[in-house]
Structure formats: structure tokens, C-alpha cells
XYZ file of C-alpha atoms in Angstrom:
371
model
C 0.069 -0.074 0.011
C 1.349 3.392 -1.080
C 2.275 5.704 1.703
C 0.163 8.976 1.626
C 1.885 12.346 1.408
C 2.350 14.275 4.573
C 0.212 17.503 4.867
C 1.903 20.820 4.688
C 1.563 21.186 8.455
C 3.478 17.975 8.962
C 6.153 18.883 6.846
C 6.462 22.161 8.645
C 6.374 20.449 12.056
C 9.066 17.996 11.049
C 11.293 20.687 9.583
C 10.700 22.702 12.783
C 11.922 19.710 15.040
C 15.121 19.556 12.815
C 15.700 23.170 12.939
C 15.488 23.129 16.712
C 18.018 20.398 16.778
C 20.467 22.426 14.685
C 20.019 19.952 11.716
C 19.669 22.804 9.203
C 20.583 20.670 6.262
C 18.003 18.038 7.031
C 15.409 20.764 7.656
C 16.047 22.337 4.441
C 15.523 19.054 2.634
C 12.198 18.571 4.219
C 11.008 21.966 3.421
C 11.869 21.621 -0.221
C 10.190 18.444 -0.407
C 7.124 19.879 1.176
C 7.190 22.961 -1.207
C 7.317 20.657 -4.088
C 3.836 19.386 -3.007
C 2.467 22.645 -1.452
C 4.213 25.661 -3.322
C 1.787 28.074 -1.851
C 2.264 27.080 1.755
C 3.221 30.278 3.561
C 4.686 28.413 6.655
C 6.935 26.349 4.500
C 8.271 29.461 2.680
C 8.854 31.020 6.150
C 10.481 27.832 7.508
C 12.675 27.688 4.350
C 13.771 31.326 4.919
C 14.873 30.725 8.529
C 16.762 27.546 7.538
C 18.591 29.701 4.937
C 19.238 32.390 7.410
C 20.766 29.640 9.811
C 23.045 28.705 6.945
C 24.153 32.164 6.166
C 22.559 32.061 2.862
C 21.117 35.381 3.104
C 20.194 36.275 -0.505
C 18.075 32.793 -0.665
C 16.685 33.622 2.767
C 15.428 36.951 1.691
C 13.947 35.460 -1.378
C 11.975 32.959 0.797
C 10.592 35.656 3.073
C 9.591 37.779 0.327
C 7.816 34.954 -1.454
C 6.021 34.129 1.876
C 4.820 37.824 2.089
C 3.640 37.763 -1.442
C 1.351 35.121 -0.375
C 0.476 36.472 3.008
C 1.516 40.213 3.290
C 0.847 40.532 7.060
C 2.554 37.277 8.228
C 4.369 38.243 11.324
C 7.062 35.503 11.221
C 7.877 36.443 7.717
C 8.203 40.186 8.436
C 10.567 39.342 11.394
C 12.647 37.064 9.243
C 12.947 39.472 6.464
C 13.878 42.223 8.938
C 16.701 39.986 10.231
C 17.812 39.279 6.696
C 17.845 42.931 5.770
C 20.079 43.604 8.706
C 22.673 41.176 7.307
C 22.631 43.296 4.161
C 23.223 46.503 6.222
C 19.600 47.726 5.585
C 18.778 48.707 9.105
C 16.006 51.119 7.968
C 14.305 48.450 5.966
C 14.703 45.958 8.893
C 13.214 48.302 11.217
C 10.129 48.993 8.979
C 9.597 45.349 8.911
C 9.936 44.969 12.650
C 7.686 47.882 13.533
C 5.089 46.556 11.097
C 4.430 43.570 13.431
C 3.610 46.169 16.137
C 1.174 47.937 13.723
C -0.418 44.706 12.903
C -1.149 44.014 16.648
C 1.364 41.339 17.471
C 2.659 43.057 20.476
C 1.302 40.028 22.684
C 3.383 37.539 20.771
C 6.296 37.379 23.503
C 8.608 35.145 21.445
C 8.375 37.432 18.346
C 8.956 40.447 20.405
C 11.993 38.955 22.106
C 13.337 37.432 18.735
C 13.125 40.997 17.221
C 14.783 42.594 20.283
C 17.651 40.150 20.298
C 18.309 40.573 16.393
C 18.414 44.427 17.010
C 20.665 43.792 20.014
C 23.190 41.625 18.171
C 23.291 44.506 15.408
C 24.153 47.329 17.967
C 20.693 48.823 17.721
C 20.364 48.802 21.425
C 17.736 51.529 21.904
C 15.506 49.872 19.372
C 16.139 46.614 20.991
C 15.249 47.935 24.325
C 11.900 49.097 22.775
C 10.801 45.482 21.981
C 12.172 44.056 25.172
C 9.989 46.632 26.976
C 6.873 45.600 24.889
C 7.584 41.949 25.716
C 8.004 42.880 29.479
C 4.894 44.845 29.516
C 2.842 41.973 27.981
C 4.538 39.235 30.203
C 5.338 40.920 33.645
C 6.279 37.756 35.267
C 8.842 36.812 32.449
C 12.286 37.101 34.128
C 13.818 36.669 30.639
C 12.083 39.648 29.230
C 12.834 41.896 32.084
C 16.405 40.886 32.247
C 16.809 41.706 28.503
C 15.592 45.278 29.401
C 18.262 45.311 31.885
C 20.877 44.387 29.375
C 19.961 47.096 27.111
C 19.828 49.609 29.934
C 23.469 48.612 30.772
C 24.614 48.918 27.113
C 22.880 52.306 27.083
C 24.876 53.535 30.027
C 21.960 53.254 32.622
C 23.825 51.215 35.262
C 21.343 52.207 37.983
C 18.380 51.252 36.022
C 19.983 47.917 34.772
C 20.872 46.871 38.395
C 17.292 47.739 39.531
C 15.743 45.748 36.472
C 17.969 42.901 36.953
C 17.262 42.480 40.709
C 13.688 42.484 39.616
C 14.296 39.717 37.383
C 16.105 37.679 39.799
C 13.217 38.126 42.359
C 10.916 36.619 39.772
C 13.397 33.723 38.878
C 16.284 33.291 41.270
C 17.728 30.527 39.039
C 18.169 32.942 36.041
C 21.930 32.470 35.866
C 22.650 34.795 32.956
C 20.961 37.754 34.654
C 22.777 37.053 37.886
C 26.240 36.836 36.141
C 25.385 40.064 34.331
C 24.459 41.801 37.469
C 27.485 40.418 39.350
C 29.763 41.947 36.546
C 27.978 45.357 36.597
C 28.500 45.504 40.368
C 32.155 44.560 40.010
C 32.720 47.279 37.555
C 31.150 49.843 39.828
C 33.358 48.657 42.680
C 30.673 47.084 44.853
C 32.901 43.940 45.291
C 30.745 42.347 48.268
C 27.663 42.477 46.357
C 29.254 41.347 43.277
C 30.736 38.204 44.907
C 27.280 37.568 46.584
C 25.794 37.022 43.098
C 28.865 35.293 41.680
C 28.706 32.745 44.576
C 25.081 32.060 43.598
C 26.150 30.660 40.247
C 27.682 27.529 39.360
C 30.882 27.131 36.981
C 28.684 25.664 34.191
C 26.660 28.900 34.337
C 29.473 30.886 32.851
C 30.248 30.858 29.113
C 33.248 33.231 29.212
C 35.994 33.524 31.584
C 35.487 36.965 32.821
C 33.058 36.384 35.662
C 35.052 33.265 36.803
C 38.432 35.292 36.924
C 36.627 37.807 39.079
C 34.985 35.414 41.346
C 38.321 33.701 42.034
C 39.931 37.146 42.727
C 37.099 38.280 45.079
C 37.371 34.981 46.964
C 40.977 35.543 47.319
C 40.912 39.245 48.385
C 37.630 39.111 50.398
C 37.522 35.667 51.932
C 41.396 34.957 52.019
C 41.059 31.951 49.719
C 44.589 30.421 48.778
C 45.828 29.515 45.460
C 45.421 25.766 46.277
C 41.987 26.096 47.864
C 39.865 23.130 46.914
C 36.957 25.590 46.627
C 38.480 27.178 43.572
C 39.202 24.019 41.771
C 35.912 23.604 39.908
C 36.143 27.285 38.942
C 39.800 26.942 37.588
C 38.652 23.707 35.758
C 35.774 25.649 33.997
C 38.324 28.363 32.870
C 40.366 25.527 31.419
C 37.195 24.300 29.531
C 36.549 27.783 28.256
C 40.156 28.592 27.300
C 41.351 25.348 26.046
C 44.427 25.340 24.005
C 44.291 25.080 20.289
C 45.879 22.167 18.558
C 49.050 23.539 16.763
C 47.500 22.405 13.498
C 44.149 24.239 14.205
C 46.150 27.386 14.942
C 48.072 27.063 11.705
C 44.883 26.586 9.578
C 43.142 29.440 11.433
C 46.101 31.623 10.525
C 46.105 30.641 6.968
C 42.312 31.247 6.856
C 42.844 34.662 8.487
C 45.628 35.632 5.993
C 43.522 34.348 2.955
C 40.700 36.538 3.900
C 42.934 39.565 4.161
C 44.459 38.742 0.868
C 40.769 38.531 -0.812
C 39.987 41.921 0.813
C 42.962 43.536 -0.522
C 42.331 42.254 -4.075
C 45.649 40.082 -4.130
C 45.628 36.811 -5.950
C 48.382 34.854 -4.340
C 47.806 31.106 -4.579
C 47.024 29.100 -1.515
C 50.143 27.043 -1.828
C 52.284 30.042 -1.794
C 50.301 31.549 1.120
C 50.917 28.243 3.081
C 54.585 28.212 2.314
C 55.006 31.784 3.279
C 53.209 31.201 6.494
C 55.301 28.160 7.271
C 58.444 30.307 6.724
C 56.983 32.942 9.013
C 56.331 30.419 11.721
C 59.714 28.990 11.514
C 61.416 32.319 11.840
C 59.068 33.664 14.356
C 58.528 36.852 12.582
C 55.853 38.592 10.545
C 56.055 39.251 6.686
C 58.272 42.387 6.731
C 60.413 41.244 9.624
C 59.293 44.429 11.661
C 57.076 44.680 14.757
C 53.230 45.020 14.256
C 51.311 48.425 14.465
C 47.584 48.947 15.047
C 45.259 51.789 15.216
C 42.522 51.745 17.811
C 40.172 54.786 18.761
C 42.568 57.118 16.971
C 45.729 55.827 18.814
C 48.642 53.839 17.299
C 50.045 50.865 19.320
C 53.358 49.157 18.013
C 55.443 46.195 18.924
C 54.793 42.406 19.233
C 51.265 41.252 19.457
C 51.572 40.741 23.136
C 53.338 44.349 23.559
C 50.417 45.879 21.817
C 47.871 44.227 23.998
C 49.740 45.168 27.117
C 49.971 48.781 25.850
C 46.183 48.798 25.221
C 45.707 47.507 28.685
C 47.888 50.002 30.337
C 46.410 52.835 28.504
C 42.995 52.027 30.285
C 43.393 53.035 33.979
C 40.480 50.568 34.896
C 42.843 47.650 34.167
C 45.709 48.782 36.349
C 47.111 45.802 38.023
C 45.021 43.383 35.812
C 46.487 40.413 33.773
C 46.433 40.457 30.037
C 43.922 37.527 30.081
C 41.487 39.725 32.105
C 41.753 42.609 29.805
C 41.377 40.379 26.784
C 38.529 38.602 28.352
C 36.691 41.883 29.269
C 37.162 43.406 25.863
C 36.020 40.375 23.992
C 32.849 40.106 26.142
C 32.106 43.847 25.370
C 32.829 43.293 21.759
C 30.386 40.386 21.604
C 27.732 42.356 23.053
C 28.119 45.250 20.571
C 29.009 43.263 17.407
C 27.708 39.794 17.965
C 31.267 38.536 17.002
C 33.152 36.102 19.180
C 36.772 37.262 19.875
C 39.250 34.539 20.895
C 41.383 35.270 23.953
C 43.811 32.496 24.048
C 46.610 34.632 22.606
C 47.276 38.044 21.694
C 47.630 37.817 17.912
C 44.165 36.035 17.617
C 42.613 38.555 19.842
C 43.857 41.426 17.751
C 43.113 39.953 14.425
C 39.461 38.974 15.391
C 39.116 42.449 16.825
C 40.221 43.861 13.490
C 37.768 41.633 11.604
C 35.047 42.947 13.945
C 35.915 46.407 13.069
C 37.207 47.561 16.307
C 40.663 48.325 15.413
C 42.835 48.506 12.302
C 45.983 46.471 11.758
C 48.506 48.555 9.844
C 51.246 45.993 9.746
């Protein structure tokens, strides 16, 4: 007996499950199969758009969302998806029109949609606009610690630390297990010099609650300075182990390949056509001699200032130029700057060595490598 076709809803549900599991290729295959049978299914076009977006296939994602909107011009998920895609093309104005259209259509009570739009804006650095959507979500769901904490993150990014502290404490009263909000609050308090309060919140997290090293370094430091913990204190071992997990050393081959990829990207951007084999040979020569291409030190420009020397000397000079990091290690400086960069650009900045830190910062547009 022949197996009957699935309905368009069943194709959409199956693809949605695969998408949630991070199986984007498989989700894409299911959506294509579904669209071959149901070419006018708006939900399948929208799903295809999000699968394309997850695969960084932005032009195809845009096409899918636009096709969905031809079929249903007021589809909220298609509008949000198109907005996210337009942001990938640098069209922030067009994206905001799509996002605000969802409010005009009365979707303010769709909490997940408001949060999705807020996070997309936040990642792209449109923090004030992100805060607007987070606030809509918080108004609609006043018991949502997640929505309220996102308002707090935006307040902090906009320079309103007092407001952020009040908001994050409100979120934690609603959900004391909200680890992200607690870590964020602890870091704000640390930056303000309120070390006892900062440690109070850090101590109410677990090592696995942390996804960057900054909070852990600070917790360890505060335990030593405020509680007199020693270097070999057993209480610190789980935290130090977590730091190791987060900063695991790269395999030498992985480092080599990452460097090749970085230099190849630089070559493409500058219009050069050096062959990969030549690039590989030049890199091996550089690594063997322990120098850069011209045999000189490096030079970068950051916020109008020039820093020169080896990669490590440059990072050390950057640290020393910021009084807030007086007496801090290079690792703490890089971790703090990487964390701030990720919040403002959405780009992850490695901190395992000075060169990777600086090259990734340049790729994110935070500084310029002159040589």
C-alpha cells in the first residue's frame, strides 16, 4: 500500500523539529520536499527562509521571506525573518520597517516574536530599538524574568547602570535561578567597585553557568581578596577547571589553519591573488622564523591611537592605556574586551593569545592592523 503524502503542516512540524536540533541541512531538505507538493504554503516558505538564514545564505533567505509575504503580506514571522535578513545586508532602516510593522499589525502580545526581534536588534548594535521591543515583551508578560532581564541588558549597554541593576534585581526576584541575569548583575556591580555585592551574586552561580572567563576570573579574585582563599584552595578547583574548559588550548594544526584562513581573507579583501600554496609556504616560513612578513614589529590603530610592538606588547599597551585595568592580567583585559565586543558586534573574539585577539578584533571592525 502506497504511503500517503504528509500534509503541509506535518512537513512544517518535522522541519521545525530538525531546525531546533540544529540540523539545518535536513530541515532544508524536508522544506524543499514539502514545497514541491505545497508551493503556496506560507509556513513552508517562512521555514525555508529561517533555515537559509541559519546557513548564512542571506540572499536565498530574503527570497523565501519575500515569497511568503507575497502570499500573505501581514505574516508576522515572515516580516521578522525578512527584517533579520535585511540587517545582514546592512539595511537597518528596511529592517526596522519590517519589525515595527509587526507592532502595527497588533502582534505585541506575541512574546516570543518581540524577544526574537529585540535580540536581533541587540546583536546588530541597535540597542535603543532593541530595548523598545524588550519593553513591549516585559509589559505583555510582567512575570517573565527573561524579558525583564533583557531590558536590563539594554539599559546597561545604553549607560544606565542604576536602571540596569534595579531591573536585573527585579528579574532575579521573579526567577532566582536565572543564571545569565545573575552573572550580568555581578559583573556590573564589580565594574562599579561594589565587590561584596558582586561576590554575593557570583557565589550563587555554578561554573557551568559561565560561558566566558571574565566572571570566573573575578569570582576567584574576590574569593582571594575578600575571603582569603589560597591558590590551592579546593573551593577554587571547579572554577579553575571551568576556565580551562573555556580557554582550552588550540591544537597547533588548528592554529596554523586558522592563521591561513585569516591571511587568505586579508588577501581577498586587498584584491591580491596569491595562490594558497604560496600562502601556505609563506606562513610556514614566518612561523619557522618567528616573525611577521616584513620582519618588523606590528602596528595597529585603535580609537585614534597607534600601538606598536609584538602582538603581546600591543595588547599590554592597550591594557595600560586604560586605568580601569591597572594591575590586571592580560588575560583579564582580553576577556573583558572580548565580552564587550561580542555584546556590541555579535562577534566572538578569541582570548587564548594576543595575535588571535587582535586579528579577530580587526575583523569585527574594532581596530585597524597597519602591519
